[in-house]
Short mmCIF file of C-alpha atoms in Angstrom, two decimals:
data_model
loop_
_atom_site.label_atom_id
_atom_site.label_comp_id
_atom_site.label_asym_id
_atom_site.label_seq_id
_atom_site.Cartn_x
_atom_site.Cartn_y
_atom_site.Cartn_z
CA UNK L 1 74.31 -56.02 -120.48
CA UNK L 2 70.68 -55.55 -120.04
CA UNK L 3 68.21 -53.15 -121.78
CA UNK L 4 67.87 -50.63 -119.71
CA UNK L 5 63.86 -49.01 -120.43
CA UNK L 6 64.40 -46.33 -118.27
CA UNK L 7 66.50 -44.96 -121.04
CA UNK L 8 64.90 -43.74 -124.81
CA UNK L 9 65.90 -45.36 -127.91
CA UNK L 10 68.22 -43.09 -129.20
CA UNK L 11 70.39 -43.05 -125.58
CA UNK L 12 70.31 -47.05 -125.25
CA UNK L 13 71.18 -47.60 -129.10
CA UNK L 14 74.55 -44.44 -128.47
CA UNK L 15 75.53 -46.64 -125.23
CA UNK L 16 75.29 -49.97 -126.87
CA UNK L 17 77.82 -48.84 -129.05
CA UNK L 18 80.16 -47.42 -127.12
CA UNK L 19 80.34 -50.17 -124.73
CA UNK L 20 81.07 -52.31 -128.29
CA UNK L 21 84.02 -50.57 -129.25
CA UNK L 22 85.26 -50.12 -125.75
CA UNK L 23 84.80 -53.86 -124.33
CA UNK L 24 83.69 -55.94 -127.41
CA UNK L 25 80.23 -56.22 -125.95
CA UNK L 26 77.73 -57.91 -128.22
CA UNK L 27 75.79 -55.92 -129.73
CA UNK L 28 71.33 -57.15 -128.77
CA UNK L 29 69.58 -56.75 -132.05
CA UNK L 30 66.38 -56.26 -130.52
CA UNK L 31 68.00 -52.45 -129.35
CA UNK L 32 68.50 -51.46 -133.21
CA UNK L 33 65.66 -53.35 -135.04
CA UNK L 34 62.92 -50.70 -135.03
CA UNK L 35 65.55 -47.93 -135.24
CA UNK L 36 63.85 -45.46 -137.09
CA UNK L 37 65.74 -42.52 -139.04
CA UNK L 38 65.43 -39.40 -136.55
CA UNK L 39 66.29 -41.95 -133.97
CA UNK L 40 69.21 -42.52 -135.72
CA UNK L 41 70.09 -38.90 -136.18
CA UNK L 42 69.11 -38.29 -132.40
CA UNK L 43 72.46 -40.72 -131.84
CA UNK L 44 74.34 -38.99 -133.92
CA UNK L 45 73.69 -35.59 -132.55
CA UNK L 46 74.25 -37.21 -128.87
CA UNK L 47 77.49 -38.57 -129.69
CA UNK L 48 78.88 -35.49 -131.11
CA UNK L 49 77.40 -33.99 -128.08
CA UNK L 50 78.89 -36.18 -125.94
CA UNK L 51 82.25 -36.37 -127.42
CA UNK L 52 81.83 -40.03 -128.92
CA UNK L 53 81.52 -39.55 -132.05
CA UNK L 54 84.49 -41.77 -133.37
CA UNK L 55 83.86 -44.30 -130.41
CA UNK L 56 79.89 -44.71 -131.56
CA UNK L 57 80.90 -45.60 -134.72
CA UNK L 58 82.75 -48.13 -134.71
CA UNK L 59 80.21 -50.31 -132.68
CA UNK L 60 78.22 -49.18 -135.81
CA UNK L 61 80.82 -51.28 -138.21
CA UNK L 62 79.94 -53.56 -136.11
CA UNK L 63 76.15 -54.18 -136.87
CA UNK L 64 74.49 -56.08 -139.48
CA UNK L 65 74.12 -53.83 -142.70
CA UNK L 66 70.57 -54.18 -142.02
CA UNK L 67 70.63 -53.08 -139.13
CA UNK L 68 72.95 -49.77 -139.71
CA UNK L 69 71.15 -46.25 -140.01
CA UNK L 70 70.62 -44.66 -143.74
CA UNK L 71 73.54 -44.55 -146.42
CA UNK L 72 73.54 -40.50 -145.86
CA UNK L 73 73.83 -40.93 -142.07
CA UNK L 74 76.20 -43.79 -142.22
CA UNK L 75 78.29 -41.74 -144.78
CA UNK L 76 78.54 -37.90 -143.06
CA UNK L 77 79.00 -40.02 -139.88
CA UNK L 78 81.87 -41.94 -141.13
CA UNK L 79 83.54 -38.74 -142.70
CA UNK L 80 83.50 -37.11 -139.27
CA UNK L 81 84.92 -39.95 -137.48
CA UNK L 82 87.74 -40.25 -139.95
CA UNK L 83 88.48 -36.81 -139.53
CA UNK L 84 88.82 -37.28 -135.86
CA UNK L 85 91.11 -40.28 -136.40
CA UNK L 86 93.16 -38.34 -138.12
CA UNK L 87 93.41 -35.22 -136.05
CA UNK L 88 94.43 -37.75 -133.37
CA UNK L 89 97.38 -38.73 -135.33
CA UNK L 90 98.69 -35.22 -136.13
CA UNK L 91 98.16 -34.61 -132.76
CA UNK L 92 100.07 -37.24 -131.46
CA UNK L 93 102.91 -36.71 -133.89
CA UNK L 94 102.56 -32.79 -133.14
CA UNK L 95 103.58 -33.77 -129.19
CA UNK L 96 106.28 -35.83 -130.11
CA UNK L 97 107.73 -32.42 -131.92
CA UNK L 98 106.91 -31.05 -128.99
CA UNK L 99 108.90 -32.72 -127.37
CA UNK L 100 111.95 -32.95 -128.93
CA UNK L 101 112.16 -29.51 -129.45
CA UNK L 102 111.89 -28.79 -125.81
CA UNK L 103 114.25 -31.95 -125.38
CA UNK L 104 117.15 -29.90 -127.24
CA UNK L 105 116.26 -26.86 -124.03
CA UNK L 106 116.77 -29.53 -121.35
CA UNK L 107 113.00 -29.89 -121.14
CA UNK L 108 111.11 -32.85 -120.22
CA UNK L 109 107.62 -32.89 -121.23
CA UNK L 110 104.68 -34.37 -119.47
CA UNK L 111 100.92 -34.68 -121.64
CA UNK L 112 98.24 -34.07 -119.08
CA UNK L 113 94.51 -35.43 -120.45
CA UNK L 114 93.88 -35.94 -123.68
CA UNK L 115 96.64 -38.09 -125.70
CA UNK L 116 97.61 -39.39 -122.25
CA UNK L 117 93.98 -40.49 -121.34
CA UNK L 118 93.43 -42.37 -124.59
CA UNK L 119 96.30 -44.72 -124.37
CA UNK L 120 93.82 -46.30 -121.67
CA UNK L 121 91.30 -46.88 -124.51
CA UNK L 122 91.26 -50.12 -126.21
CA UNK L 123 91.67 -47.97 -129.36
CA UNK L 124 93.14 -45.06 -128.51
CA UNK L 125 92.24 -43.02 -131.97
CA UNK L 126 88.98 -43.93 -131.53
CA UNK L 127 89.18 -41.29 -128.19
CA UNK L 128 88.59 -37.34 -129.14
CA UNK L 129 90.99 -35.20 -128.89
CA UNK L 130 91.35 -31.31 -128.67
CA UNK L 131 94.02 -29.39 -126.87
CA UNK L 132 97.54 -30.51 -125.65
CA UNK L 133 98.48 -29.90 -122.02
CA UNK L 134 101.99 -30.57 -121.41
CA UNK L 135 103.57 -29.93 -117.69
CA UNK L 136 107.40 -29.01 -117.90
CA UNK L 137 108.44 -30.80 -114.32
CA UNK L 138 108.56 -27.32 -112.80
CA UNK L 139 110.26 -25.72 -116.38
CA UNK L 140 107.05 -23.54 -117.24
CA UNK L 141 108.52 -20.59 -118.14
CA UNK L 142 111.16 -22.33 -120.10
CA UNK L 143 108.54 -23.57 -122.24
CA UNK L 144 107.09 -20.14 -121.95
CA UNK L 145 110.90 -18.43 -123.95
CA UNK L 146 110.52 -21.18 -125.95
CA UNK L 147 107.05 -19.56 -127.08
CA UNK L 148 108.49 -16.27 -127.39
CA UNK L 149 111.65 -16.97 -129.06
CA UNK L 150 109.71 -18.80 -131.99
CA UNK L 151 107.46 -15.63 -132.49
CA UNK L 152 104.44 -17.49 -131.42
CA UNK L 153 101.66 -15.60 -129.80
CA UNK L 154 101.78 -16.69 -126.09
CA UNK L 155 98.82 -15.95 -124.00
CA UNK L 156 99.18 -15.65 -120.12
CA UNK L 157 96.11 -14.73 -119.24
CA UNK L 158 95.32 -17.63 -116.57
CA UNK L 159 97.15 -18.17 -113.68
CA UNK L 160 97.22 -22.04 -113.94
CA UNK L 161 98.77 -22.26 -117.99
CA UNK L 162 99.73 -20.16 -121.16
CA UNK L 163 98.56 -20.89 -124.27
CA UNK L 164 100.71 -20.56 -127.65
CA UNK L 165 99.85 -22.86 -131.32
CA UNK L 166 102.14 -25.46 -132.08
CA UNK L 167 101.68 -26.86 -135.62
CA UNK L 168 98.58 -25.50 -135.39
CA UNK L 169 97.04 -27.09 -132.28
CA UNK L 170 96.62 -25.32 -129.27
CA UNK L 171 98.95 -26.22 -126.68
CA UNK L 172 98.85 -24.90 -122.55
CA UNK L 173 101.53 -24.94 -120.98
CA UNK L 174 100.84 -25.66 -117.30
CA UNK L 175 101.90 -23.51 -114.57
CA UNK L 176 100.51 -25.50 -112.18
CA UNK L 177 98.16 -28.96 -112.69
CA UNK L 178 95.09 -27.82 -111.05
CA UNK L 179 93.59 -24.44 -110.57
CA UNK L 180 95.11 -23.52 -107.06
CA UNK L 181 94.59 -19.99 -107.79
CA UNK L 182 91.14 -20.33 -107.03
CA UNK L 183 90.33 -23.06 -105.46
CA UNK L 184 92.13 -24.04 -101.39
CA UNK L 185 91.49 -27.90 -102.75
CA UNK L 186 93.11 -27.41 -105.54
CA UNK L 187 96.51 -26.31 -103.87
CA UNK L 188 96.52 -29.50 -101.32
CA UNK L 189 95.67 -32.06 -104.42
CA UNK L 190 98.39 -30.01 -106.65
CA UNK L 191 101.28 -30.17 -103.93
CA UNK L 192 99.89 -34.34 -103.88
CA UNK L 193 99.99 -34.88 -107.41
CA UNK L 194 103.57 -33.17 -107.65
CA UNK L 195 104.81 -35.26 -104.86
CA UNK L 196 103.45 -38.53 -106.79
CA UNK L 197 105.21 -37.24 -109.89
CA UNK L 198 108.48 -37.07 -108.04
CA UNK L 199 108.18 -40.31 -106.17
CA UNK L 200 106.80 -42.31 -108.73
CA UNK L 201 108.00 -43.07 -112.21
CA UNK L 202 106.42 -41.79 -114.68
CA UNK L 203 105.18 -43.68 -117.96
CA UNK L 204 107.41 -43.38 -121.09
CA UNK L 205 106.80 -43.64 -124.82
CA UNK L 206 108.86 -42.47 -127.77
CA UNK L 207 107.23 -40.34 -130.49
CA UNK L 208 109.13 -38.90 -132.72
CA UNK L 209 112.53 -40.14 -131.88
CA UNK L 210 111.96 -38.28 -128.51
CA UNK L 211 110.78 -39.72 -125.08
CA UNK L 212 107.25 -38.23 -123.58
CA UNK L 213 105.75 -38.66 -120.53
CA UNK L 214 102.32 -39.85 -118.76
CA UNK L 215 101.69 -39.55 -115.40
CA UNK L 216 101.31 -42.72 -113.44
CA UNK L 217 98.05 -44.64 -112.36
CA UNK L 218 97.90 -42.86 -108.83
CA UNK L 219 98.55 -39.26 -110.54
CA UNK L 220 95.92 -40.14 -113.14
CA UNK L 221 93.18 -41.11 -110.75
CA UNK L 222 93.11 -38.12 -108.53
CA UNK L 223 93.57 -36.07 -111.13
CA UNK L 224 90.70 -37.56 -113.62
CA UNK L 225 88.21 -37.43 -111.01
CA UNK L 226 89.19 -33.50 -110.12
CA UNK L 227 89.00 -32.80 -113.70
CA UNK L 228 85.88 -34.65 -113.95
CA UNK L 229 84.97 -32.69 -110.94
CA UNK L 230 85.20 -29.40 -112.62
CA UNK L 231 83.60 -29.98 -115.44
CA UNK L 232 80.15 -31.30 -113.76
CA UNK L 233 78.78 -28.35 -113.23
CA UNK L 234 80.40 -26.29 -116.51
CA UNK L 235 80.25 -28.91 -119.52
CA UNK L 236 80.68 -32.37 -118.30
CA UNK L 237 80.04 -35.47 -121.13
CA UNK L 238 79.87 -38.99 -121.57
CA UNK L 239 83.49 -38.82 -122.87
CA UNK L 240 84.49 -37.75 -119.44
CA UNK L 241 82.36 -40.65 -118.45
CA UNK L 242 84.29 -43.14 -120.62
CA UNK L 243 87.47 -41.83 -119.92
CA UNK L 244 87.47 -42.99 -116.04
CA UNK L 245 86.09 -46.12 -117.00
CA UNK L 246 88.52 -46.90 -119.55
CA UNK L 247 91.35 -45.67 -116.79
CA UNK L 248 89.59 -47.78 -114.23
CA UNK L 249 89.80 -50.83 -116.41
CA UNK L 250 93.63 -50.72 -117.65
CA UNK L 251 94.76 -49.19 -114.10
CA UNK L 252 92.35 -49.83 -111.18
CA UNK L 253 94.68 -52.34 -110.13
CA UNK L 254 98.27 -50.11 -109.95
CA UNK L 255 96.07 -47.86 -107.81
CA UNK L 256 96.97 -47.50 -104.22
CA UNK L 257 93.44 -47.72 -103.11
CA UNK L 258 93.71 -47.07 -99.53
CA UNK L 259 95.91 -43.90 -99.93
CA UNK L 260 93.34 -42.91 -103.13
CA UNK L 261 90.03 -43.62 -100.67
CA UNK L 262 91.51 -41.85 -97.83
CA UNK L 263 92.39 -38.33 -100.38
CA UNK L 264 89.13 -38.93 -101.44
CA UNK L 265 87.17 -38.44 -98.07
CA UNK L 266 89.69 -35.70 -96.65
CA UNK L 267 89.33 -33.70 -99.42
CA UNK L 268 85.10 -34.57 -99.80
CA UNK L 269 85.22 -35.45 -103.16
CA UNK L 270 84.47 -39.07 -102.36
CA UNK L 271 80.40 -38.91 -103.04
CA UNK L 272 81.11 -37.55 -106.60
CA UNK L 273 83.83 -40.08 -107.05
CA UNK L 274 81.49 -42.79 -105.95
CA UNK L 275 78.87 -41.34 -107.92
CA UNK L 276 81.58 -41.20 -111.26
CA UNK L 277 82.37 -44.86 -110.67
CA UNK L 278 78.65 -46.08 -110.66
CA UNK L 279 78.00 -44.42 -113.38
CA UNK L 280 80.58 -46.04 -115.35
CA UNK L 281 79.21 -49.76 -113.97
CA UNK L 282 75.85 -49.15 -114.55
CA UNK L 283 75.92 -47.42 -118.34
CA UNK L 284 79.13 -48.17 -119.68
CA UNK L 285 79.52 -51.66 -118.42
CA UNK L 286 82.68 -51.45 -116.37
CA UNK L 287 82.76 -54.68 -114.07
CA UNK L 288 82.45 -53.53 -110.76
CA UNK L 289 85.47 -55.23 -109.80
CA UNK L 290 87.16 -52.70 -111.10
CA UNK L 291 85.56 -50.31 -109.05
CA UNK L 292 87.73 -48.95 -105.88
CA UNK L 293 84.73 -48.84 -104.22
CA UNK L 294 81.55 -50.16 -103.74
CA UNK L 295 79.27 -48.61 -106.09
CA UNK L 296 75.65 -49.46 -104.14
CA UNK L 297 75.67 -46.60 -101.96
CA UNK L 298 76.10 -44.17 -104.73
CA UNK L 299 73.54 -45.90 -106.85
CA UNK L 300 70.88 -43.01 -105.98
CA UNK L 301 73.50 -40.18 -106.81
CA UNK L 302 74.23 -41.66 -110.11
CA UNK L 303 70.82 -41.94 -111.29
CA UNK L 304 70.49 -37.77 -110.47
CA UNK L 305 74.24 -37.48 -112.33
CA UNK L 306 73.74 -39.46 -115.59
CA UNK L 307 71.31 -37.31 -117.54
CA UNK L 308 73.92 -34.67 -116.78
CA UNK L 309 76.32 -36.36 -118.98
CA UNK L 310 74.16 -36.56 -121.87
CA UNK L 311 72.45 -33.43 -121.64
CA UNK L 312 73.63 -29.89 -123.85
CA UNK L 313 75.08 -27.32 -121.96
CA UNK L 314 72.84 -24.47 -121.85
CA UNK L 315 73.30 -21.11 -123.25
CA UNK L 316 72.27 -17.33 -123.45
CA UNK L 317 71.17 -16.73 -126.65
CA UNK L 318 70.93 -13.18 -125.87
CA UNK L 319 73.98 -11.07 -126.09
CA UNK L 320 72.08 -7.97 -123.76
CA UNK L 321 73.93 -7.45 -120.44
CA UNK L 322 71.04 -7.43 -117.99
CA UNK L 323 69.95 -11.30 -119.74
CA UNK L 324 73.03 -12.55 -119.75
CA UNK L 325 73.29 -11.69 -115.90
CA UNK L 326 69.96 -13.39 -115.11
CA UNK L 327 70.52 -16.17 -117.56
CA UNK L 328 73.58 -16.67 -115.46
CA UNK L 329 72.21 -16.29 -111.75
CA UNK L 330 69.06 -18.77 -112.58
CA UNK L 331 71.74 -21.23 -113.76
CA UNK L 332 74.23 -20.89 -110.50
CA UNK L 333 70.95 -21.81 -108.62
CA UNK L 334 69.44 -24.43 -110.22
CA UNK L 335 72.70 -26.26 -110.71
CA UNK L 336 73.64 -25.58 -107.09
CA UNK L 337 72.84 -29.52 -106.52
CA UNK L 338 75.90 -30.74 -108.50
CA UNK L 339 77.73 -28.41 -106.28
CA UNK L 340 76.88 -29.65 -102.90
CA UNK L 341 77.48 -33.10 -104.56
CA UNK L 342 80.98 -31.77 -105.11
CA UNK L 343 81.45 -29.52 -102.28
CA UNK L 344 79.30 -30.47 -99.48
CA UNK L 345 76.76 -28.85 -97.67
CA UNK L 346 78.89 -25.59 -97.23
CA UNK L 347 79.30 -25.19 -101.00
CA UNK L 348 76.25 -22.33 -101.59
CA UNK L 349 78.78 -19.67 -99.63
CA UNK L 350 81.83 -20.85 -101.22
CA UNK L 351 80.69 -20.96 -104.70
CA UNK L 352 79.19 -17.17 -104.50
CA UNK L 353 82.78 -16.40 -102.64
CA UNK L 354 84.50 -18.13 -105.28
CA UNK L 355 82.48 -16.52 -108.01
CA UNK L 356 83.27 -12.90 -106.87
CA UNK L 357 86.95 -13.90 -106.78
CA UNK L 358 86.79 -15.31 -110.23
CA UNK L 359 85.09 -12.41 -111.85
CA UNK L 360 87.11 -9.60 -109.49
CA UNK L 361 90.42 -11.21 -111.53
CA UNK L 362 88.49 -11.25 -114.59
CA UNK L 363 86.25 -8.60 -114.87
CA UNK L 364 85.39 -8.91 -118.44
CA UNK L 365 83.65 -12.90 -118.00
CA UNK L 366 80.82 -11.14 -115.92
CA UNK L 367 78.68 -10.46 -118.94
CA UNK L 368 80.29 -12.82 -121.49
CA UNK L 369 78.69 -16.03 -122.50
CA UNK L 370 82.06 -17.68 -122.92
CA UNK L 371 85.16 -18.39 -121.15
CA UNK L 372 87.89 -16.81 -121.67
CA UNK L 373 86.12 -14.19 -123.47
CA UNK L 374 85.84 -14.06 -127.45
CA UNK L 375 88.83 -11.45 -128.07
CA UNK L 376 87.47 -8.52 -130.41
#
């Protein structure tokens, strides 16, 4: 792929890499040969940022010594992506528990995200992990008593999941896939993505003696690019970026395409979907025939969406009511683009509407810097 100078050092040097470990892509010395040291720890910082960190460094293993960043980099770099490979395999033994445990209630247990996403990587350990969303086919608040009769703390305080520690990961238990409390899109896709689940099978793997399920390649691509949706405007990262690609790659071509296209445009998600997809082909290196659309028309849209994906979420550092409110109003406007790009033209009105109904339910999130609120 192409040097890209439109990009600085630190950003082409983190992509380089992660299009190594996820495609094998050759690595261009001239990118690393004047790394310098705060360039180095400029990737470093953008990876974790971005939720690469494990991904990043194994196109790292990859370079000539010479060309690697300083032995103290290298070393705290390779200690955090250990520890990330590892989480990722008490994780995945954690849901196979899971599992069978429920499987002795009668329980079948689908993994939403996470684990279920990284069995599209090439490497799936290399892909960061944090919670474990499981959907019950329907049994929610079996898995709910399940909770409850193992003394486990079980927190109900969303509409769409609970929340209760398993081996000591967090694990939400969905109520519903999508968050159809709040959002009229969200109920139309959620009824969809149920009706998928029942008409097509679902993908099966055995961990720990017990089978688990994924959700198939038309579930998974409505429902990446709705979660990806969500997250643009609240946290979105390159991992999110990486994810579709990687999807895109080992299932663009079980994807009903027409049927996918067509959900797409009713539901006007099809500019940020378009906008996703170039993203991936441009930066990543996805081969655009893997793309289910044609990525020139969203080239513009991508270019605005990218730095998004790198860039920190911003934060109050002030805990004072009145700056927290005006940190937060300053924000809703001058993200209102990614919005609109979501939304459409009507969004301005439905995201204030949809704000009030958020913080009516939840009156405690109006002055809180994080959500769910810190409990005291």
């Amino acid at each position: 792929m192409r040097s890209d100078r439109s990009l600085n050092p630190a950003t082409e040097m983190l992509l380089a890499l992660v299009r190594n470990a996820l495609w094998a892509e050759p690595l261009a010395v001239d990118i690393f040969s004047h790394a310098t040291a705060p360039q180095w720890a400029q990737v470093v910082r953008l990876a974790s940022r971005g939720g690469v960190t494990a991904l990043a460094f194994e196109g790292v293993l990859q370079l000539p010594e010479a060309l690697r960043p300083p032995r103290n980099l290298l070393l705290g770099w390779g200690v955090n992506a250990q520890r990330l490979a590892e989480r990722y395999c008490r994780q995945e033994a954690t849901v196979g528990k899971l599992a069978a445990q429920l499987n002795e209630r009668g329980v079948r247990t689908l993994v939403l995200k996470g684990l279920g996403t990284s069995l599209y990587y090439p490497r799936p350990h290399l892909r960061e992990c944090g919670d474990i969303d499981v959907w019950l086919f329907g049994q929610w608040e079996e898995g709910n008593r399940f909770a409850c009769e193992n003394g486990w703390e079980l927190d109900e305080h969303s509409e769409k999941h609970s929340t209760f520690v398993f081996e000591n990961i967090l694990v939400e238990n969905h109520r519903t896939l999508l968050d159809e409390a709040l959002y009229t899109m969200d109920r139309r896709l959620d009824r969809r993505l149920v009706t998928l689940l029942q008409q097509t099978p679902c993908r099966e793997t055995v961990l720990e003696g017990c089978s688990v399920y994924f959700p198939p390649a038309d579930f998974d691509a409505l429902f990446l690019i709705r979660h990806a949706a969500m997250h643009f405007a609240s946290g979105i990262s390159l991992r999110h970026l990486a994810d579709w690609a990687c999807f895109l790659r080992a299932q663009g071509g079980r994807i009903d395409r027409d049927a996918f296209l067509r959900c797409l445009k009713e539901e006007r998600l099809e500019r940020f979907a378009g906008a996703l997809t170039a993203c991936a082909c441009l930066w990543l290196g996805l081969p655009q025939t893997h793309a289910p659309m044609p990525i020139a028309p969203h080239r513009k849209d991508a270019r605005r969406m990218f730095p998004v994906l790198l860039s920190e979420k911003k934060t109050c550092q002030s805990r004072q009511p009145l700056a927290v409110l005006g940190f937060k109003t300053r924000r809703f406007v001058s993200e209102q683009w990614r919005y609109r790009m979501v939304y459409g033209r009507f969004s301005f009105p439905y995201r204030v509407l949809l704000s009030v109904k958020s913080h009516w339910k939840r009156p405690d999130t109006i002055f809180s810097t994080t959500y769910p609120p810190k409990k005291k």
